[in-house]
Amino acid sequence: MFVLIWATLLFSVRDSSADTGVSAWGRQHCVGRYCVTLSERELTAQAGLCVVIPCSFTNADEFTPKHIVWHKCEASQTKCSDDEIIFHSNKNTDKKAQAGFEGRVSRLEPDVSQTNCSIIINDLEESDSGSYQLRVTGVRNGKQDAFSFSQRVTVSVKGLIQKATVMIPTLTEGQQATLTCTAPGLCSGSVPEITWTWRGAGGTESYITGNSTDFKTENLTAFRQRHSSTLTFNPSAEHHNTNVTCKIHFTGETTTEKTSGLNVNFNVLHVLFACKEMSGNLSVKLLVSIAAVSILVNIIFIIYFVLFWNSRKKMKPKEEEQTYMSLQKTDVLSEYDVICQSLN
């Protein structure tokens, strides 16, 4: 069993919580001749992405570091236990990391003699929030030993608010175009799933017809990657003033998306050709319409004439006789009689 010298260092005659200055890494915290330098005591991160805990340490000359161990436990605990290990650089030890952190934690510098204790935690979940403590194991005066630092880093993981980045080139009808969607974060964790969907004028979400997608992972450093997806298709009039959405699904239930509008420029030659074709079609349609209207007018006139002729043939004889008699009737008003008499 390791002989822990952490308690001895904690109660050293030297100031056990002294800040000995600021280095390139951040503020240095020392216990005796053992110092740890952390850039920040509190780090914030987002679910689905990653967080880097920058860290370096120095130790007494008689101590030779062999491995670094990181724990996550309650801030109220003076020292985290072996059951709370999240990373152990010694793969042959029986002190394994917690199942939830297995494979998600990596160190930035594999050579512990470089005194770089920085780690990166990928595929973050909100439950990863907590207090993280460093312990260094090694050999002191020929015997196995270890020390833990009282100074810690607090990590706070919130829900994902970062959006994807969508790059849309100038779109011209009939000319092939490629859209690019880049996932947020620059982590070397699990590869996210990226899908494209399109919402047409009718409001129905679907995939763009005739498209092709391609996924790409760019290695920026050993621990930083950029994940992106491209969508290649031929823009047409139906895509104008519609929306395309890039959806990104990270490990677990973490998702994000970005919706962008499509603005398609119409090809002048295509427009002229379409107008010419439309003009020809309109001429034919106009002649057909005129002929149809002419036929309809003739049919209506014939029907009206037949109905009128039949109505004349059915007129009652009594009505004709009364009309004739009324024309032959002599007017017998008195004023006409008086005029006649005066003339004689």
Tab-separated table of C-alpha atoms in Angstrom:
chain	number	residue	atom	x	y	z
A	1	MET	CA	0.000	0.000	0.000
A	2	PHE	CA	1.173	3.444	-0.810
A	3	VAL	CA	2.457	5.550	2.063
A	4	LEU	CA	0.427	8.691	1.701
A	5	ILE	CA	2.329	11.833	2.487
A	6	TRP	CA	-0.645	14.104	1.733
A	7	ALA	CA	-1.496	14.510	5.441
A	8	THR	CA	2.089	15.367	6.286
A	9	LEU	CA	2.192	17.978	3.557
A	10	LEU	CA	-1.123	19.409	4.626
A	11	PHE	CA	0.198	20.101	8.130
A	12	SER	CA	3.633	21.208	7.020
A	13	VAL	CA	5.281	23.996	8.932
A	14	ARG	CA	5.196	25.974	5.723
A	15	ASP	CA	2.032	27.780	4.727
A	16	SER	CA	-0.130	24.915	3.491
A	17	SER	CA	-2.301	27.085	1.246
A	18	ALA	CA	0.250	29.537	0.014
A	19	ASP	CA	0.009	30.982	-3.485
A	20	THR	CA	3.584	31.257	-4.665
A	21	GLY	CA	2.833	33.238	-7.799
A	22	VAL	CA	1.350	33.142	-11.265
A	23	SER	CA	2.920	30.989	-13.986
A	24	ALA	CA	2.090	30.507	-17.654
A	25	TRP	CA	-0.504	27.931	-16.563
A	26	GLY	CA	-2.196	30.103	-13.953
A	27	ARG	CA	-1.939	30.561	-10.200
A	28	GLN	CA	0.274	28.130	-8.340
A	29	HIS	CA	-0.815	26.492	-5.071
A	30	CYS	CA	1.825	24.794	-2.930
A	31	VAL	CA	1.935	22.417	0.017
A	32	GLY	CA	5.540	22.202	1.080
A	33	ARG	CA	7.609	21.491	-2.021
A	34	TYR	CA	4.660	20.067	-3.888
A	35	CYS	CA	2.814	22.570	-6.073
A	36	VAL	CA	-0.079	22.390	-8.513
A	37	THR	CA	-0.950	25.069	-11.044
A	38	LEU	CA	-4.521	25.359	-12.287
A	39	SER	CA	-5.609	27.952	-14.840
A	40	GLU	CA	-9.037	28.294	-13.260
A	41	ARG	CA	-10.738	26.969	-10.159
A	42	GLU	CA	-14.154	26.967	-11.847
A	43	LEU	CA	-14.812	25.784	-15.392
A	44	THR	CA	-18.106	25.881	-17.279
A	45	ALA	CA	-18.974	23.564	-20.150
A	46	GLN	CA	-21.954	22.363	-22.176
A	47	ALA	CA	-23.485	18.918	-22.401
A	48	GLY	CA	-22.408	16.895	-25.433
A	49	LEU	CA	-19.144	18.802	-25.815
A	50	CYS	CA	-15.893	18.570	-23.859
A	51	VAL	CA	-13.926	20.343	-21.160
A	52	VAL	CA	-10.158	20.632	-20.696
A	53	ILE	CA	-8.766	20.919	-17.171
A	54	PRO	CA	-5.361	22.616	-17.638
A	55	CYS	CA	-2.941	21.491	-14.931
A	56	SER	CA	0.763	21.236	-14.129
A	57	PHE	CA	2.625	20.221	-10.973
A	58	THR	CA	6.045	20.244	-9.323
A	59	ASN	CA	7.341	17.945	-6.637
A	60	ALA	CA	10.237	17.455	-4.221
A	61	ASP	CA	13.533	16.301	-5.717
A	62	GLU	CA	13.435	12.968	-3.878
A	63	PHE	CA	10.034	12.117	-5.403
A	64	THR	CA	9.814	10.590	-8.889
A	65	PRO	CA	6.293	10.846	-10.396
A	66	LYS	CA	4.999	7.763	-12.230
A	67	HIS	CA	1.250	8.229	-12.737
A	68	ILE	CA	-1.493	10.806	-12.342
A	69	VAL	CA	-4.915	10.066	-10.913
A	70	TRP	CA	-8.019	12.255	-11.088
A	71	HIS	CA	-11.007	11.936	-8.771
A	72	LYS	CA	-14.477	13.469	-8.677
A	73	CYS	CA	-16.138	13.759	-5.285
A	74	GLU	CA	-18.068	16.116	-3.055
A	75	ALA	CA	-16.358	19.444	-2.415
A	76	SER	CA	-16.876	18.942	1.312
A	77	GLN	CA	-14.617	15.865	1.334
A	78	THR	CA	-11.012	16.534	2.347
A	79	LYS	CA	-9.731	13.773	0.083
A	80	CYS	CA	-11.523	11.748	-2.572
A	81	SER	CA	-11.518	7.961	-2.224
A	82	ASP	CA	-10.380	5.261	-4.663
A	83	ASP	CA	-14.022	4.550	-5.476
A	84	GLU	CA	-14.283	8.033	-6.950
A	85	ILE	CA	-11.507	7.747	-9.517
A	86	ILE	CA	-12.403	9.024	-13.001
A	87	PHE	CA	-8.964	8.552	-14.597
A	88	HIS	CA	-5.826	6.550	-13.790
A	89	SER	CA	-2.842	6.668	-16.126
A	90	ASN	CA	-1.670	3.236	-14.907
A	91	LYS	CA	-3.671	0.776	-16.987
A	92	ASN	CA	-2.337	-2.168	-14.979
A	93	THR	CA	-3.658	-1.020	-11.619
A	94	ASP	CA	-6.661	-2.606	-9.987
A	95	LYS	CA	-7.979	0.859	-9.114
A	96	LYS	CA	-10.218	1.428	-12.108
A	97	ALA	CA	-12.090	4.509	-13.143
A	98	GLN	CA	-15.813	4.775	-12.563
A	99	ALA	CA	-17.837	3.082	-15.288
A	100	GLY	CA	-19.482	6.342	-16.338
A	101	PHE	CA	-16.093	7.934	-17.108
A	102	GLU	CA	-14.391	4.926	-18.709
A	103	GLY	CA	-13.028	5.914	-22.106
A	104	ARG	CA	-14.168	9.536	-21.825
A	105	VAL	CA	-11.113	10.972	-20.045
A	106	SER	CA	-7.688	11.408	-21.645
A	107	ARG	CA	-4.537	13.237	-20.617
A	108	LEU	CA	-3.006	15.812	-22.921
A	109	GLU	CA	0.583	14.736	-22.177
A	110	PRO	CA	1.273	10.991	-21.876
A	111	ASP	CA	4.745	11.493	-20.351
A	112	VAL	CA	4.207	12.200	-16.651
A	113	SER	CA	7.829	13.325	-16.266
A	114	GLN	CA	6.800	16.488	-18.125
A	115	THR	CA	4.708	17.322	-15.014
A	116	ASN	CA	1.674	18.065	-17.206
A	117	CYS	CA	-1.449	16.762	-15.471
A	118	SER	CA	-4.013	18.272	-17.893
A	119	ILE	CA	-6.968	16.111	-18.919
A	120	ILE	CA	-9.841	16.381	-21.365
A	121	ILE	CA	-13.315	14.987	-20.584
A	122	ASN	CA	-15.419	14.236	-23.666
A	123	ASP	CA	-19.139	13.590	-24.220
A	124	LEU	CA	-20.068	15.685	-21.218
A	125	GLU	CA	-23.262	15.139	-19.285
A	126	GLU	CA	-24.808	17.468	-16.742
A	127	SER	CA	-24.104	14.841	-14.070
A	128	ASP	CA	-20.366	15.432	-14.655
A	129	SER	CA	-20.663	18.651	-12.665
A	130	GLY	CA	-18.637	18.494	-9.467
A	131	SER	CA	-15.294	18.894	-7.725
A	132	TYR	CA	-12.180	17.333	-9.318
A	133	GLN	CA	-9.015	16.516	-7.372
A	134	LEU	CA	-5.549	15.480	-8.553
A	135	ARG	CA	-3.278	12.847	-7.013
A	136	VAL	CA	0.208	11.968	-8.239
A	137	THR	CA	1.724	8.542	-7.535
A	138	GLY	CA	5.400	7.643	-7.763
A	139	VAL	CA	8.521	6.637	-5.865
A	140	ARG	CA	10.019	8.561	-2.938
A	141	ASN	CA	13.363	7.436	-1.548
A	142	GLY	CA	12.954	4.063	-3.219
A	143	LYS	CA	9.432	3.432	-1.887
A	144	GLN	CA	6.054	3.809	-3.528
A	145	ASP	CA	4.339	6.962	-2.424
A	146	ALA	CA	1.622	9.401	-3.491
A	147	PHE	CA	0.303	12.837	-2.682
A	148	SER	CA	-3.029	14.578	-3.284
A	149	PHE	CA	-3.486	18.298	-3.755
A	150	SER	CA	-6.078	20.084	-1.688
A	151	GLN	CA	-6.601	22.651	-4.436
A	152	ARG	CA	-9.381	21.526	-6.787
A	153	VAL	CA	-11.221	22.436	-9.946
A	154	THR	CA	-14.997	22.773	-10.020
A	155	VAL	CA	-16.663	21.865	-13.303
A	156	SER	CA	-20.197	23.039	-14.035
A	157	VAL	CA	-21.918	21.389	-17.002
A	158	LYS	CA	-25.028	23.094	-18.393
A	159	GLY	CA	-27.395	22.204	-21.204
A	160	LEU	CA	-26.146	22.639	-24.765
A	161	ILE	CA	-26.827	26.115	-26.154
A	162	GLN	CA	-24.228	26.197	-28.920
A	163	LYS	CA	-25.613	25.853	-32.431
A	164	ALA	CA	-24.192	24.293	-35.514
A	165	THR	CA	-22.620	26.506	-38.174
A	166	VAL	CA	-24.184	26.271	-41.649
A	167	MET	CA	-22.377	27.695	-44.673
A	168	ILE	CA	-24.532	28.314	-47.770
A	169	PRO	CA	-22.898	29.453	-51.041
A	170	THR	CA	-24.664	31.473	-53.725
A	171	LEU	CA	-27.404	29.229	-55.123
A	172	THR	CA	-28.245	29.338	-58.840
A	173	GLU	CA	-30.958	27.287	-60.465
A	174	GLY	CA	-29.556	24.247	-62.248
A	175	GLN	CA	-26.011	24.668	-60.893
A	176	GLN	CA	-24.810	22.086	-58.350
A	177	ALA	CA	-24.196	23.550	-54.886
A	178	THR	CA	-22.741	22.213	-51.619
A	179	LEU	CA	-23.912	23.262	-48.148
A	180	THR	CA	-21.649	22.670	-45.124
A	181	CYS	CA	-22.748	22.087	-41.525
A	182	THR	CA	-20.116	22.104	-38.753
A	183	ALA	CA	-20.862	20.681	-35.313
A	184	PRO	CA	-20.157	22.884	-32.287
A	185	GLY	CA	-17.160	22.062	-30.096
A	186	LEU	CA	-13.665	20.919	-30.995
A	187	CYS	CA	-13.501	17.643	-29.072
A	188	SER	CA	-12.028	14.257	-29.842
A	189	GLY	CA	-14.925	12.433	-28.228
A	190	SER	CA	-17.642	10.393	-29.869
A	191	VAL	CA	-18.465	11.337	-33.447
A	192	PRO	CA	-21.865	13.087	-33.609
A	193	GLU	CA	-24.596	12.110	-36.055
A	194	ILE	CA	-25.427	14.865	-38.550
A	195	THR	CA	-28.560	14.801	-40.723
A	196	TRP	CA	-30.103	17.246	-43.194
A	197	THR	CA	-33.824	17.908	-43.640
A	198	TRP	CA	-35.727	20.298	-45.890
A	199	ARG	CA	-39.058	22.017	-45.322
A	200	GLY	CA	-40.820	22.923	-48.549
A	201	ALA	CA	-43.561	25.443	-49.254
A	202	GLY	CA	-46.195	23.014	-47.994
A	203	GLY	CA	-44.561	22.877	-44.567
A	204	THR	CA	-43.792	19.142	-44.756
A	205	GLU	CA	-40.322	18.124	-43.588
A	206	SER	CA	-38.464	15.787	-45.935
A	207	TYR	CA	-35.071	15.063	-47.468
A	208	ILE	CA	-33.932	17.047	-50.496
A	209	THR	CA	-34.469	14.919	-53.586
A	210	GLY	CA	-31.347	13.842	-55.459
A	211	ASN	CA	-28.950	15.007	-52.754
A	212	SER	CA	-25.721	13.424	-51.568
A	213	THR	CA	-24.166	13.866	-48.126
A	214	ASP	CA	-20.634	13.376	-46.921
A	215	PHE	CA	-19.247	13.341	-43.366
A	216	LYS	CA	-15.795	14.668	-42.545
A	217	THR	CA	-13.632	14.696	-39.402
A	218	GLU	CA	-10.679	17.063	-39.304
A	219	ASN	CA	-7.887	16.381	-36.790
A	220	LEU	CA	-6.673	19.749	-35.527
A	221	THR	CA	-4.538	18.350	-32.711
A	222	ALA	CA	-4.287	15.020	-30.916
A	223	PHE	CA	-7.282	15.998	-28.794
A	224	ARG	CA	-9.186	18.405	-30.994
A	225	GLN	CA	-11.338	17.498	-33.961
A	226	ARG	CA	-13.818	19.333	-36.142
A	227	HIS	CA	-16.837	17.361	-37.378
A	228	SER	CA	-18.769	18.514	-40.436
A	229	SER	CA	-21.237	17.275	-43.017
A	230	THR	CA	-21.803	18.461	-46.575
A	231	LEU	CA	-24.998	18.361	-48.626
A	232	THR	CA	-24.700	18.516	-52.428
A	233	PHE	CA	-27.791	19.072	-54.615
A	234	ASN	CA	-29.117	20.929	-57.660
A	235	PRO	CA	-31.143	24.004	-56.608
A	236	SER	CA	-34.425	24.587	-58.402
A	237	ALA	CA	-37.389	26.936	-58.200
A	238	GLU	CA	-39.051	24.713	-55.589
A	239	HIS	CA	-36.160	25.346	-53.187
A	240	HIS	CA	-36.457	29.144	-53.387
A	241	ASN	CA	-37.617	30.786	-50.124
A	242	THR	CA	-37.655	27.453	-48.257
A	243	ASN	CA	-35.670	26.236	-45.228
A	244	VAL	CA	-33.002	23.588	-44.743
A	245	THR	CA	-32.141	22.243	-41.260
A	246	CYS	CA	-28.927	20.626	-40.027
A	247	LYS	CA	-29.559	18.388	-36.995
A	248	ILE	CA	-26.718	17.154	-34.756
A	249	HIS	CA	-27.144	14.305	-32.303
A	250	PHE	CA	-24.431	13.820	-29.676
A	251	THR	CA	-23.906	10.895	-27.313
A	252	GLY	CA	-26.858	10.506	-24.978
A	253	GLU	CA	-29.893	12.711	-25.513
A	254	THR	CA	-28.020	15.903	-26.395
A	255	THR	CA	-29.077	17.427	-29.716
A	256	THR	CA	-28.876	20.768	-31.463
A	257	GLU	CA	-29.916	22.081	-34.852
A	258	LYS	CA	-29.606	25.090	-37.149
A	259	THR	CA	-32.200	26.182	-39.714
A	260	SER	CA	-31.235	28.404	-42.639
A	261	GLY	CA	-33.206	29.882	-45.511
A	262	LEU	CA	-32.481	29.106	-49.171
A	263	ASN	CA	-32.464	31.867	-51.773
A	264	VAL	CA	-32.131	30.555	-55.331
A	265	ASN	CA	-31.062	32.844	-58.180
A	266	PHE	CA	-32.708	31.975	-61.477
A	267	ASN	CA	-30.555	31.272	-64.534
A	268	VAL	CA	-31.259	33.903	-67.247
A	269	LEU	CA	-30.994	31.396	-70.114
A	270	HIS	CA	-33.345	29.035	-68.347
A	271	VAL	CA	-35.801	31.851	-67.744
A	272	LEU	CA	-35.737	32.947	-71.432
A	273	PHE	CA	-36.187	29.373	-72.602
A	274	ALA	CA	-39.014	28.885	-70.165
A	275	CYS	CA	-40.649	32.123	-71.309
A	276	LYS	CA	-40.353	31.107	-74.973
A	277	GLU	CA	-41.813	27.731	-74.258
A	278	MET	CA	-44.514	29.338	-72.143
A	279	SER	CA	-45.274	31.803	-74.991
A	280	GLY	CA	-45.730	28.946	-77.452
A	281	ASN	CA	-47.970	27.124	-75.056
A	282	LEU	CA	-49.995	30.286	-74.440
A	283	SER	CA	-50.572	30.791	-78.218
A	284	VAL	CA	-51.963	27.288	-78.585
A	285	LYS	CA	-54.053	27.681	-75.459
A	286	LEU	CA	-55.401	31.036	-76.712
A	287	LEU	CA	-56.571	29.570	-80.048
A	288	VAL	CA	-58.204	26.656	-78.293
A	289	SER	CA	-59.940	29.031	-75.873
A	290	ILE	CA	-61.281	31.228	-78.701
A	291	ALA	CA	-62.618	28.212	-80.576
A	292	ALA	CA	-64.261	26.874	-77.461
A	293	VAL	CA	-65.922	30.213	-76.695
A	294	SER	CA	-67.162	30.534	-80.314
A	295	ILE	CA	-68.705	27.077	-80.251
A	296	LEU	CA	-70.331	27.792	-76.888
A	297	VAL	CA	-71.862	31.074	-78.159
A	298	ASN	CA	-73.290	29.336	-81.262
A	299	ILE	CA	-74.791	26.576	-79.151
A	300	ILE	CA	-76.420	29.111	-76.825
A	301	PHE	CA	-77.833	31.085	-79.840
A	302	ILE	CA	-79.303	27.934	-81.427
A	303	ILE	CA	-80.928	26.877	-78.165
A	304	TYR	CA	-82.405	30.361	-77.704
A	305	PHE	CA	-83.788	30.439	-81.301
A	306	VAL	CA	-85.416	27.013	-80.954
A	307	LEU	CA	-87.050	27.971	-77.684
A	308	PHE	CA	-88.334	31.237	-79.140
A	309	TRP	CA	-89.799	29.498	-82.245
A	310	ASN	CA	-91.558	26.906	-80.172
A	311	SER	CA	-93.084	29.580	-77.972
A	312	ARG	CA	-94.528	31.348	-81.036
A	313	LYS	CA	-96.094	28.148	-82.379
A	314	LYS	CA	-97.822	27.458	-79.102
A	315	MET	CA	-99.609	30.874	-78.912
A	316	LYS	CA	-103.391	30.331	-78.301
A	317	PRO	CA	-105.881	31.165	-81.161
A	318	LYS	CA	-108.175	33.051	-78.767
A	319	GLU	CA	-105.399	35.459	-78.013
A	320	GLU	CA	-104.786	36.095	-81.744
A	321	GLU	CA	-108.575	36.637	-82.347
A	322	GLN	CA	-108.835	39.108	-79.508
A	323	THR	CA	-105.885	41.011	-80.847
A	324	TYR	CA	-107.429	41.228	-84.354
A	325	MET	CA	-110.867	42.345	-83.077
A	326	SER	CA	-109.334	45.038	-80.961
A	327	LEU	CA	-107.724	46.520	-84.045
A	328	GLN	CA	-111.106	46.561	-85.987
A	329	LYS	CA	-113.187	48.142	-83.209
A	330	THR	CA	-114.676	51.601	-83.933
A	331	ASP	CA	-114.248	54.266	-81.298
A	332	VAL	CA	-117.705	55.538	-80.213
A	333	LEU	CA	-116.743	58.296	-77.806
A	334	SER	CA	-119.165	61.290	-77.671
A	335	GLU	CA	-116.612	63.938	-78.667
A	336	TYR	CA	-116.167	62.272	-81.992
A	337	ASP	CA	-119.960	62.372	-82.549
A	338	VAL	CA	-120.119	66.094	-81.906
A	339	ILE	CA	-117.381	66.828	-84.414
A	340	CYS	CA	-119.160	64.817	-87.076
A	341	GLN	CA	-122.409	66.713	-86.634
A	342	SER	CA	-120.856	70.127	-86.920
A	343	LEU	CA	-119.353	69.260	-90.275
A	344	ASN	CA	-122.734	68.343	-91.749
